[in-house]
PDB file of C-alpha atoms in Angstrom:
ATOM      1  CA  UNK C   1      -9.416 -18.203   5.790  1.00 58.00           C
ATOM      2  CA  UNK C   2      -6.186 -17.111   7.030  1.00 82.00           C
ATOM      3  CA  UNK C   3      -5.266 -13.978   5.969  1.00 93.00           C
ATOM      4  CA  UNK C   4      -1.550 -12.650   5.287  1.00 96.00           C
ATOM      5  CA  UNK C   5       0.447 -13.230   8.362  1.00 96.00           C
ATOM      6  CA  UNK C   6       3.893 -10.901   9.980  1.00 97.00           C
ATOM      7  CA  UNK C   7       6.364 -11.464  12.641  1.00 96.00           C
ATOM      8  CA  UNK C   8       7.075  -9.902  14.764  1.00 97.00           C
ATOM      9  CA  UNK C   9       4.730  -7.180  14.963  1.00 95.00           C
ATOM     10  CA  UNK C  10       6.959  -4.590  17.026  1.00 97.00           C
ATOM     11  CA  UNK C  11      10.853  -4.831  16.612  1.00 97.00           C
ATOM     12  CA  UNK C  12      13.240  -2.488  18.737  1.00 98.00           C
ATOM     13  CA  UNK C  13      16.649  -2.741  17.410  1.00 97.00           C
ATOM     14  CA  UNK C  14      19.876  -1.119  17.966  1.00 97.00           C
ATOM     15  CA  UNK C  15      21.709   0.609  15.207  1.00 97.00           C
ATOM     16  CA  UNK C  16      24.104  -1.785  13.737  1.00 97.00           C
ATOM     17  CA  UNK C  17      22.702  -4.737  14.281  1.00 98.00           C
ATOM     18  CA  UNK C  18      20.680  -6.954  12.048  1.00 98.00           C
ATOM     19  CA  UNK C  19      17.360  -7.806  11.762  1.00 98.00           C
ATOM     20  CA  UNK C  20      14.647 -10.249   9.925  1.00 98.00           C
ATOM     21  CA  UNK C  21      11.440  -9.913   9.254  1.00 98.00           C
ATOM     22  CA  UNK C  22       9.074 -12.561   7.885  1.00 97.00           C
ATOM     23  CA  UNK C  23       6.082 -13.063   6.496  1.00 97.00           C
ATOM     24  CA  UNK C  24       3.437 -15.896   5.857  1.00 96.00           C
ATOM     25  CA  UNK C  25       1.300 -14.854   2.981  1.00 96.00           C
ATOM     26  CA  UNK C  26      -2.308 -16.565   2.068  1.00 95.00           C
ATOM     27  CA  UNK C  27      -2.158 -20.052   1.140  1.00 92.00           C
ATOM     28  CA  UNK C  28      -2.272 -21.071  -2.794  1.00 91.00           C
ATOM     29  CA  UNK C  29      -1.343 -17.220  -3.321  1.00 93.00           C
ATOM     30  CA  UNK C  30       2.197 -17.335  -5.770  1.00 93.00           C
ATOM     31  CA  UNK C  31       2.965 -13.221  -5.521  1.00 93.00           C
ATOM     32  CA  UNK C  32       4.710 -11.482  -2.675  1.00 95.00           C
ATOM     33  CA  UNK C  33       5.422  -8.029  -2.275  1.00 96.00           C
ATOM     34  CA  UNK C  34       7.485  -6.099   0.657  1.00 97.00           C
ATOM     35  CA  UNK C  35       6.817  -2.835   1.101  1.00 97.00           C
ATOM     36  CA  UNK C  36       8.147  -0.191   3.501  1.00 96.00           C
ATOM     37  CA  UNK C  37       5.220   2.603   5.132  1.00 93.00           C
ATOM     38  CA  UNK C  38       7.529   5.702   6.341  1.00 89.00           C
ATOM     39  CA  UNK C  39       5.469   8.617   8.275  1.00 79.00           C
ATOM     40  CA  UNK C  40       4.271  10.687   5.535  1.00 70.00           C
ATOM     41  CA  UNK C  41       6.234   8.872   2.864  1.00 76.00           C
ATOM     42  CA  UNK C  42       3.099   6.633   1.630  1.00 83.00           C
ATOM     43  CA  UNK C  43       3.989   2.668   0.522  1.00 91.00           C
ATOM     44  CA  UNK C  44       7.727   2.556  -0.785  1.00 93.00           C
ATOM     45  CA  UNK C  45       7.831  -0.797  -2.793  1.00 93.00           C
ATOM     46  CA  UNK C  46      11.070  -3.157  -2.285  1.00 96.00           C
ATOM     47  CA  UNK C  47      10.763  -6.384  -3.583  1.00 95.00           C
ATOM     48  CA  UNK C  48       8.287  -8.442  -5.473  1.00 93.00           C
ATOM     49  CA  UNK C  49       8.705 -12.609  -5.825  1.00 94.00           C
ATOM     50  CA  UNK C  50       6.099 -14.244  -8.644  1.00 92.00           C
ATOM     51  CA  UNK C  51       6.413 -18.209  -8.526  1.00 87.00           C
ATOM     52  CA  UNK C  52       9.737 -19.452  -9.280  1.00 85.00           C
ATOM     53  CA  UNK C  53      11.058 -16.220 -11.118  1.00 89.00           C
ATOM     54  CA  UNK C  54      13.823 -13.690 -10.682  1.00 90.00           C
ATOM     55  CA  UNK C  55      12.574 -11.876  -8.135  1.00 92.00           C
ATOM     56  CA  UNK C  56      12.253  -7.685  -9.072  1.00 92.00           C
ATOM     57  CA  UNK C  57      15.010  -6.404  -6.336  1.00 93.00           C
ATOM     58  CA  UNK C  58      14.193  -2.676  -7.693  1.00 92.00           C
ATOM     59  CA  UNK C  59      12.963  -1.079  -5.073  1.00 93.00           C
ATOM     60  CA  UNK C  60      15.442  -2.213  -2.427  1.00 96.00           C
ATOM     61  CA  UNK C  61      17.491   1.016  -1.030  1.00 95.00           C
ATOM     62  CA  UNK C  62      20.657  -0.293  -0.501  1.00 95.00           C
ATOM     63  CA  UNK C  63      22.644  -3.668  -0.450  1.00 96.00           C
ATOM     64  CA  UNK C  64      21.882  -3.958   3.392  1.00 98.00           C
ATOM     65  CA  UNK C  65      18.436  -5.146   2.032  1.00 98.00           C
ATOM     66  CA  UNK C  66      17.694  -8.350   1.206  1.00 97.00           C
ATOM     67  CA  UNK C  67      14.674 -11.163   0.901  1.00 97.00           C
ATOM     68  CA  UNK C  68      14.489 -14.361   0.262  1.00 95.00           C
ATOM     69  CA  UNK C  69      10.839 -16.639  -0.455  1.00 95.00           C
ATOM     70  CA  UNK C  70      11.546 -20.132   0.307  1.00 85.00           C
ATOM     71  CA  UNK C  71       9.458 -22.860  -1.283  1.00 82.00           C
ATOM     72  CA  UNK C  72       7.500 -20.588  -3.152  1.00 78.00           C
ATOM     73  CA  UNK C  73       5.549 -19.437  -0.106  1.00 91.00           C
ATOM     74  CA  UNK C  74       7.341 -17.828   3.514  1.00 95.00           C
ATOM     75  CA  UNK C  75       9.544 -14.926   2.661  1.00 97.00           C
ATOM     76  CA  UNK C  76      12.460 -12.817   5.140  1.00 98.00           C
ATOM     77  CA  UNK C  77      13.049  -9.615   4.859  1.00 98.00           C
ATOM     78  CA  UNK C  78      16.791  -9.164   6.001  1.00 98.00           C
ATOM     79  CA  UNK C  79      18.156  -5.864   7.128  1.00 98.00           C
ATOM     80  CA  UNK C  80      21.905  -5.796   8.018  1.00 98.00           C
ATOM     81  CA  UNK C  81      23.531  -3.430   9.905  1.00 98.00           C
ATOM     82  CA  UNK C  82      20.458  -1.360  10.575  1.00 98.00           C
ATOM     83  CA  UNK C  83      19.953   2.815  10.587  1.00 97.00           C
ATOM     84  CA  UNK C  84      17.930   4.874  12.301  1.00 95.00           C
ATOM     85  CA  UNK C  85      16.794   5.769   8.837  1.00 94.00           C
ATOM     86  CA  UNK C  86      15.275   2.364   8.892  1.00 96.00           C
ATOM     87  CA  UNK C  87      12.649   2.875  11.145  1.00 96.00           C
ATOM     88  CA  UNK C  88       9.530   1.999   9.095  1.00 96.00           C
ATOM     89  CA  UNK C  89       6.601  -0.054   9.135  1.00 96.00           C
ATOM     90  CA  UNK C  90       7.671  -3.103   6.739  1.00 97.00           C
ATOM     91  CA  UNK C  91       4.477  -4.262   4.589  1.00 96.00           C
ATOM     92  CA  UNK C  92       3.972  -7.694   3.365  1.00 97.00           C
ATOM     93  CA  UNK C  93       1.739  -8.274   0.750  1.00 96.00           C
ATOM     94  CA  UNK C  94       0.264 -11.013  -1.656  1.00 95.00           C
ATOM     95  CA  UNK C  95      -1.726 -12.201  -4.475  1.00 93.00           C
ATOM     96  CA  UNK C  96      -3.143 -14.674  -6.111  1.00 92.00           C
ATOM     97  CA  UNK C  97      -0.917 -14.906  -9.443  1.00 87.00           C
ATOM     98  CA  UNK C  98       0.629 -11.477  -9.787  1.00 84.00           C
ATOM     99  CA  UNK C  99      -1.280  -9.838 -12.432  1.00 85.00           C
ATOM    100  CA  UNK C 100      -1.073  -6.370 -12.788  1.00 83.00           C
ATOM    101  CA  UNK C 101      -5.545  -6.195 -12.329  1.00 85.00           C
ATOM    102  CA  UNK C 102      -5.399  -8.568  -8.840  1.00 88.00           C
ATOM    103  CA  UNK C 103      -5.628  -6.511  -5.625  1.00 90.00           C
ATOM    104  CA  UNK C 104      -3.326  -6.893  -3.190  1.00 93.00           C
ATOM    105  CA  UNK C 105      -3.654  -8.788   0.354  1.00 95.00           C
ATOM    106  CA  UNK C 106      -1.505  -6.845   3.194  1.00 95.00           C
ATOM    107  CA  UNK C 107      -0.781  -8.345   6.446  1.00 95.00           C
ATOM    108  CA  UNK C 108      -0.410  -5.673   9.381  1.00 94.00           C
ATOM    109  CA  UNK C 109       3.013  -4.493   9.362  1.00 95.00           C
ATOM    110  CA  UNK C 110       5.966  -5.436  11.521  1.00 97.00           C
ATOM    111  CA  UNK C 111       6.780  -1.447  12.554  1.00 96.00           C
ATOM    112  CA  UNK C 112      10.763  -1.389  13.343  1.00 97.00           C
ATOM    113  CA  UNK C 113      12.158   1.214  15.461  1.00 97.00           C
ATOM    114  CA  UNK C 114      16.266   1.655  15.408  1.00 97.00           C
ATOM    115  CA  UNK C 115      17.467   3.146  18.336  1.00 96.00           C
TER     116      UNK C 115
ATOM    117  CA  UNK K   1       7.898   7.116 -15.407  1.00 69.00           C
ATOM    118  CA  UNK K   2       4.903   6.339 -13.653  1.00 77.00           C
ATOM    119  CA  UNK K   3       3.577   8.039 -10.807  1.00 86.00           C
ATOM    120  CA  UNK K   4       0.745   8.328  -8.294  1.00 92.00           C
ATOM    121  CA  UNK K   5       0.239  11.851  -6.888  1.00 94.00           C
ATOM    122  CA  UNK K   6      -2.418  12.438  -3.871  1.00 95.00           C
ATOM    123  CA  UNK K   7      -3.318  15.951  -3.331  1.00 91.00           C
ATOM    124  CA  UNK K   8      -3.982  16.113   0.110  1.00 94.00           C
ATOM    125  CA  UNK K   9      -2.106  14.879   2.754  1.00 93.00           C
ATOM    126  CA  UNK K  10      -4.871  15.751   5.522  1.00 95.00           C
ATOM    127  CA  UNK K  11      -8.695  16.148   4.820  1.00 97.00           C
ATOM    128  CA  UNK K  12     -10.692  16.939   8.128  1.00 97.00           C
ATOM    129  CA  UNK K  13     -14.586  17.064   7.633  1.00 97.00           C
ATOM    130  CA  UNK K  14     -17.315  16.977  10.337  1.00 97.00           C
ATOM    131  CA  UNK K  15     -19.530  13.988   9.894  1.00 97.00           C
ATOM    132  CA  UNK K  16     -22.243  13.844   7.255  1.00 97.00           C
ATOM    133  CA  UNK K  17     -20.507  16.551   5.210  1.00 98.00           C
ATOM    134  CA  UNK K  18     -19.447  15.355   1.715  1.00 98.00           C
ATOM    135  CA  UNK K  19     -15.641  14.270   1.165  1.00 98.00           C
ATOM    136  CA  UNK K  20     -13.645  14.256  -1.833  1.00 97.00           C
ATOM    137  CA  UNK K  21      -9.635  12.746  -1.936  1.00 98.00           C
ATOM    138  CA  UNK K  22      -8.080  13.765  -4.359  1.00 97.00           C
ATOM    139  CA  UNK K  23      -5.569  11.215  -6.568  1.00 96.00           C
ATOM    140  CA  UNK K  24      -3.825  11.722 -10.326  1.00 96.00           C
ATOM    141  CA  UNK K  25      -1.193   9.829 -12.022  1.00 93.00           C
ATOM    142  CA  UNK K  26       0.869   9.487 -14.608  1.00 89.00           C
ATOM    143  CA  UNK K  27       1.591   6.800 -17.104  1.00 82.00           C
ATOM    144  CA  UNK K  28       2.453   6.278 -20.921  1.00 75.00           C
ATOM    145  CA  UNK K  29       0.469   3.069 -20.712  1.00 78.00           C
ATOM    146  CA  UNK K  30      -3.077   1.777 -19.712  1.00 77.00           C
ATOM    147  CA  UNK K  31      -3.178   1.262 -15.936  1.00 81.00           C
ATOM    148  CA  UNK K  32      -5.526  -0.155 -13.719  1.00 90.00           C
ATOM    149  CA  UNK K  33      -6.594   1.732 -10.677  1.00 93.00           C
ATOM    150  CA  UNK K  34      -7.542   1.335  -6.912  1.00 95.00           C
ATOM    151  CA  UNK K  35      -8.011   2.895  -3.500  1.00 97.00           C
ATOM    152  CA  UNK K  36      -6.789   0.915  -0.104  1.00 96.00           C
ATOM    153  CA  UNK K  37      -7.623   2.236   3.066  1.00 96.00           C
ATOM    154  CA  UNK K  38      -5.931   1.721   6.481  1.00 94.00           C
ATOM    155  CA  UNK K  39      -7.694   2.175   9.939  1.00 93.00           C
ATOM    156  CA  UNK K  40      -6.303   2.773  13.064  1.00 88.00           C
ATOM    157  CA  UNK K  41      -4.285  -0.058  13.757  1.00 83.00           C
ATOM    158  CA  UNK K  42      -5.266  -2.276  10.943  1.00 87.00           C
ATOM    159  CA  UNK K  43      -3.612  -2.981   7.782  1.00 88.00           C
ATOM    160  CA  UNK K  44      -4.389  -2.184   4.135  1.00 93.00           C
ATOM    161  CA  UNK K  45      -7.901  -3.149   3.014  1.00 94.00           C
ATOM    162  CA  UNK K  46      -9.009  -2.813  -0.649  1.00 95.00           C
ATOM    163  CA  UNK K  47     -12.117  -0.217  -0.659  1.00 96.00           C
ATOM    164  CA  UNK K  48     -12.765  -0.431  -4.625  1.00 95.00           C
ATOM    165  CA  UNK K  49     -10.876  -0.670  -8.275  1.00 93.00           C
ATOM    166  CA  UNK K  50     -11.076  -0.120 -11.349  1.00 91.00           C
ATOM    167  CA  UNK K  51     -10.085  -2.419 -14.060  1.00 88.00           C
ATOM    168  CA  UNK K  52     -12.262  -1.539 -17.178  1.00 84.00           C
ATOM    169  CA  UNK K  53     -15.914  -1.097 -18.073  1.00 85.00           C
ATOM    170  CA  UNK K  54     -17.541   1.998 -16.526  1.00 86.00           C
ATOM    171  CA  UNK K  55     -15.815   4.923 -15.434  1.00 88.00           C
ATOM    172  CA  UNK K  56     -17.921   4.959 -11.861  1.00 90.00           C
ATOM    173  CA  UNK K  57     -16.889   2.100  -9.372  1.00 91.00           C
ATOM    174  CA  UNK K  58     -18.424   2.028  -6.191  1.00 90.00           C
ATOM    175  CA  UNK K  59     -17.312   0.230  -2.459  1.00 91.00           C
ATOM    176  CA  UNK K  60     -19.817  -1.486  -0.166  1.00 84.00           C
ATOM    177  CA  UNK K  61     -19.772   1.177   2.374  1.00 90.00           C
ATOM    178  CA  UNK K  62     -20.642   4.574   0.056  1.00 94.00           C
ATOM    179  CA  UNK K  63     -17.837   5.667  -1.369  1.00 96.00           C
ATOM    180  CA  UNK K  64     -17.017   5.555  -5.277  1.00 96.00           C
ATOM    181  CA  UNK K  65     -14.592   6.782  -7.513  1.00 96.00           C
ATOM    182  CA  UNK K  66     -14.679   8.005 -11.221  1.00 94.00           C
ATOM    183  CA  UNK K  67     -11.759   6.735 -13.067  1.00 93.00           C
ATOM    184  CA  UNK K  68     -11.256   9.828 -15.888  1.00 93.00           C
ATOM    185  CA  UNK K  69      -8.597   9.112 -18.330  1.00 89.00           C
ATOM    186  CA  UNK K  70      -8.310  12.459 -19.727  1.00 90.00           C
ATOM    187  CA  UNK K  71      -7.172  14.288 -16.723  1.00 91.00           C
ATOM    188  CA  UNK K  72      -5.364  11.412 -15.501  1.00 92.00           C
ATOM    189  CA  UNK K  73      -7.212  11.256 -12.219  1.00 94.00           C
ATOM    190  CA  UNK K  74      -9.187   8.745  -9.896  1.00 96.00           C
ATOM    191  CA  UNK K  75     -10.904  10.838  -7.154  1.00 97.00           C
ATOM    192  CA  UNK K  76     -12.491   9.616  -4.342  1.00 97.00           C
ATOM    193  CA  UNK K  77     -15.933  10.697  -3.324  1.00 97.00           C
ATOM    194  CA  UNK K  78     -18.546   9.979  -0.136  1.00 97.00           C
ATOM    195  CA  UNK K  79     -20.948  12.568  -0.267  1.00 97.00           C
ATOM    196  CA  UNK K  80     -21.882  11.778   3.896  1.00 97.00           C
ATOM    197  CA  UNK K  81     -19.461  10.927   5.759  1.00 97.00           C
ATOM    198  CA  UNK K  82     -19.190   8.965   9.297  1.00 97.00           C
ATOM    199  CA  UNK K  83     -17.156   8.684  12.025  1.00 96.00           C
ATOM    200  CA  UNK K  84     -16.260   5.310  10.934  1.00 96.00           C
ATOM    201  CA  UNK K  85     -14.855   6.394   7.622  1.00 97.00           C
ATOM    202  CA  UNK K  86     -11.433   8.256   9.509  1.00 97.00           C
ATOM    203  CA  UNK K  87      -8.706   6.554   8.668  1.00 96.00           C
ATOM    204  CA  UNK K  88      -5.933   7.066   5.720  1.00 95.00           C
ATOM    205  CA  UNK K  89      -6.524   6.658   2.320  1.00 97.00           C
ATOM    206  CA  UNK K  90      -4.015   5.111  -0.230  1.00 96.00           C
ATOM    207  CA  UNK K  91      -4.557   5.744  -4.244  1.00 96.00           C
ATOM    208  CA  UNK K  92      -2.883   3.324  -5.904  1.00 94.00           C
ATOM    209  CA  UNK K  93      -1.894   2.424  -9.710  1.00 92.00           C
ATOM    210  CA  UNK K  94      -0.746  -0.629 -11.117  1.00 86.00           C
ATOM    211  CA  UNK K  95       1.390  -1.891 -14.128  1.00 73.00           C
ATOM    212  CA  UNK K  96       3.959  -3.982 -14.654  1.00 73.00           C
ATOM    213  CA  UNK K  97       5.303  -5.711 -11.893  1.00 73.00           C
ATOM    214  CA  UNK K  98       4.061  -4.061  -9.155  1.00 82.00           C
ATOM    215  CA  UNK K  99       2.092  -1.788  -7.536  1.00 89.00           C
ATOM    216  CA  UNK K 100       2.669   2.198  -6.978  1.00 91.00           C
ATOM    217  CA  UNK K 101       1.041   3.907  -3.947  1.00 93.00           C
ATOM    218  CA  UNK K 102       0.186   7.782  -3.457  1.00 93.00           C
ATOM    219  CA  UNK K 103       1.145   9.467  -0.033  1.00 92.00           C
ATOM    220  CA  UNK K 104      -1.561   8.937   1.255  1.00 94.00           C
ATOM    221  CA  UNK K 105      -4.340  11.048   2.675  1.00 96.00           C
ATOM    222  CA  UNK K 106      -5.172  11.321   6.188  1.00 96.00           C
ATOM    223  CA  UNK K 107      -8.783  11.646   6.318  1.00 97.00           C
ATOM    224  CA  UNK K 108     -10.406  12.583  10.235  1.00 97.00           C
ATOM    225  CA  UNK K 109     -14.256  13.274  10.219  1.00 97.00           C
ATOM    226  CA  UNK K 110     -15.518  15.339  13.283  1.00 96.00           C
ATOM    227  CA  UNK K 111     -18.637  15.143  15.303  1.00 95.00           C
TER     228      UNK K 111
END
């Protein structure tokens, strides 16, 4: 089956402006995860949506981060105002039902570059 | 606070030599444990886990780990490696809500 979907792949931005990233994670699957994958830095989690819970807004950096999961399944990642210090591969993940002993299902990344 | 340390950030080997990557954590409460690895290119791909049971878990393509709760580690092992297996390698722990990734460790096998 389909496997844990991202777009766009590649995003070139300017600094200041905003961007969104989304993600289509495996059918039937009710937990999301974003991550962020800096050079060096490992995974950097930022935001984790379980069914129709509170999401856990953690691991977000700074208030110019934000996500939303609409109807339980696609989520946006939305950075405003974007930094160089942004520049990151952005990791979507999922699972089945969120439990702390279910592996993870990544898509491939949509890698931002702020120029 | 929890934590996921990996060793190494770069491991070269030449091919059919034995590997180890190392990973330890810390955590004041059970955790369950697993390695994701990332080829060029490709996302994250589970290689193997451990959840409970015995200490040895092994993946499909020779690797294994030993889960050892004394010294708080959860290294990874192939003792020959291939071409094939360069890529990076991502401990990883998880409890509570989420998952918590090492570094990383670039691993780059040689002819």
């Amino acid at each position: 089956g389909a496997g844990v979907s991202q777009s766009p792949s590649n995003k070139v931005t300017e600094k200041g402006k905003d961007v969104e990233l989304r993600c289509d994670p495996i059918s039937g699957h009710t937990a999301l995860y974003w991550y962020r994958q800096s050079l060096g830095q490992g995974l950097e989690f930022l935001i984790y949506f379980q069914g129709n819970s509170a999401p856990d807004k953690s691991g977000l950096p700074s208030d110019r981060f934000s996500a939303e999961r609409t109807g339980g399944s696609v989520s946006t990642l939305t950075i405003q105002r974007t930094q160089q210090e942004d520049s990151a591969v952005y990791l979507c993940a999922s699972s089945p039902d969120g439990e702390v002993n279910s592996p993870l299902h990544f898509g491939n990344g949509t890698r931002l570059t702020v120029t | 606070a929890q934590s996921v340390t990996q060793l190494d950030s770069q491991v070269p080997v030449f091919e059919e030599a034995p590997v180890e990557l190392r990973c330890n954590y810390s955590s004041s409460v059970s955790v369950y444990l697993f390695w994701y690895v990332q080829y060029p290119n490709q996302g994250l791909q589970l290689l193997l886990k451990y959840l409970s049971g015995s200490t040895l878990v092994e993946s499909i393509n020779g690797f294994e780990a030993e889960f050892n709760k004394s010294q708080t580690s959860f290294h990874l092992r192939k003792p020959s490696v291939h071409i094939s297996d360069t890529a990076e390698y991502f401990c990883a722990v998880s409890f509570i809500s989420h998952m918590r990734f090492g570094a990383g460790t670039r691993l780059t096998v040689k002819p």
